Coordinates of C-alpha atoms in Angstrom, one line a residue:
M810 CA 84.7 44.7 123.1
S811 CA 88.0 44.3 124.9
E812 CA 90.1 47.1 126.2
S813 CA 93.4 47.7 124.5
S814 CA 96.7 47.2 126.2
P815 CA 98.9 50.1 127.3
E816 CA 101.3 49.2 124.5
E817 CA 98.6 49.3 121.9
R818 CA 97.3 52.7 123.1
L819 CA 100.9 54.1 123.1
R820 CA 101.4 52.8 119.6
A821 CA 98.2 54.5 118.5
L822 CA 99.2 57.8 120.1
H823 CA 102.6 57.7 118.4
F824 CA 100.9 57.0 115.1
L825 CA 98.5 59.9 115.7
R826 CA 101.4 62.2 116.5
R827 CA 103.2 61.3 113.2
V828 CA 100.0 62.0 111.2
Q829 CA 99.5 65.3 112.9
A830 CA 103.2 66.2 112.4
R831 CA 102.8 65.5 108.6
H832 CA 99.7 67.7 108.5
L833 CA 101.5 70.5 110.3
E834 CA 104.4 70.3 107.9
E835 CA 101.9 70.4 105.0
T836 CA 100.2 73.4 106.5
D837 CA 103.6 75.2 107.0
Q838 CA 104.3 74.6 103.3
W839 CA 101.0 76.1 102.3
I840 CA 101.7 79.1 104.4
A841 CA 105.1 79.6 102.9
T842 CA 103.7 79.3 99.4
E843 CA 101.0 81.9 100.1
E844 CA 103.5 84.3 101.8
Q845 CA 105.7 84.0 98.7
R846 CA 102.7 84.7 96.4
A847 CA 101.7 87.7 98.5
A848 CA 105.3 89.1 98.3
E849 CA 105.4 88.6 94.5
H850 CA 102.0 90.3 94.2
A851 CA 103.2 93.2 96.3
R852 CA 106.3 93.6 94.2
R853 CA 104.2 93.8 91.0
R854 CA 101.9 96.5 92.3
P855 CA 102.9 100.0 91.6
P856 CA 103.8 102.1 94.6
P857 CA 101.0 104.3 95.9
A858 CA 100.9 107.8 94.4
T859 CA 102.3 110.6 96.4
P860 CA 99.5 112.8 97.7
D861 CA 99.3 116.4 96.3
W862 CA 99.0 117.8 99.8
A863 CA 100.5 116.9 103.2
L864 CA 100.0 117.7 106.8
E865 CA 103.2 117.7 108.8
R866 CA 102.9 116.9 112.5
G867 CA 105.2 118.1 115.2
E868 CA 105.5 117.2 118.9
R869 CA 102.5 115.3 120.3
A870 CA 101.1 115.0 116.8
K871 CA 100.2 118.7 116.8
P872 CA 99.7 120.1 113.2
K873 CA 102.9 121.9 112.2
A874 CA 102.6 122.9 108.6
I875 CA 100.9 122.2 105.2
H876 CA 103.0 121.1 102.3
T877 CA 102.8 120.3 98.6
S878 CA 104.0 117.0 97.2
L879 CA 107.4 118.7 96.5
C880 CA 108.1 118.5 100.3
W881 CA 106.6 115.1 100.8
N882 CA 108.4 113.0 103.5
E883 CA 106.3 110.0 104.5
F884 CA 107.9 109.8 108.0
F885 CA 106.6 113.1 109.3
M886 CA 103.7 113.8 107.0
Q887 CA 100.2 112.5 106.3
G888 CA 98.6 112.8 102.9
I889 CA 95.5 115.0 102.9
T890 CA 93.0 116.2 100.3
R891 CA 92.9 119.6 98.7
E892 CA 89.8 120.5 100.8
Q893 CA 91.6 119.4 104.0
A894 CA 94.6 121.5 103.1
I895 CA 92.5 124.6 102.5
E896 CA 90.6 124.1 105.7
A897 CA 93.8 123.7 107.7
L898 CA 95.3 126.8 106.2
T899 CA 92.2 129.0 106.5
R900 CA 90.4 127.9 109.6
G901 CA 92.8 125.5 111.3
G902 CA 95.5 127.9 112.0
V903 CA 98.1 125.6 110.4
P904 CA 100.9 127.6 108.7
A905 CA 102.0 127.0 105.1
C906 CA 105.5 125.6 104.4
P907 CA 107.7 128.6 103.5
T908 CA 109.6 126.4 101.0
C909 CA 106.9 124.8 98.9
E910 CA 104.3 127.6 99.5
P911 CA 101.1 125.5 99.3
D912 CA 99.0 128.6 100.1
K913 CA 100.0 130.1 96.7
E914 CA 99.3 126.9 94.8
L915 CA 95.9 126.6 96.6
G916 CA 95.1 130.2 96.0
V917 CA 94.9 130.8 99.8
L918 CA 96.9 134.0 100.7
D919 CA 96.6 136.2 103.7

């Protein structure tokens, strides 16, 4: 078997590069299609339900207050369960929001 010339090897490498570039373009098209499908799927899904209870965090993520869904603000609050709200109000020392009064709604009054 004879060795190929530098020109033949160079031609073969250029051919390989063209094939790989086509494969990369095809992969990029598949990715774009899947991203579009995922975006369409996300638009069709209903937004998540607002939690009934929320824990507001203050500086350094310290618990600041418990709220009902009436006060919900997703930037400063984390959704919690009824049990977690009661625990925070009764044993955790977290105050109830004076506006929405979750302690009244939960039946937890001092």
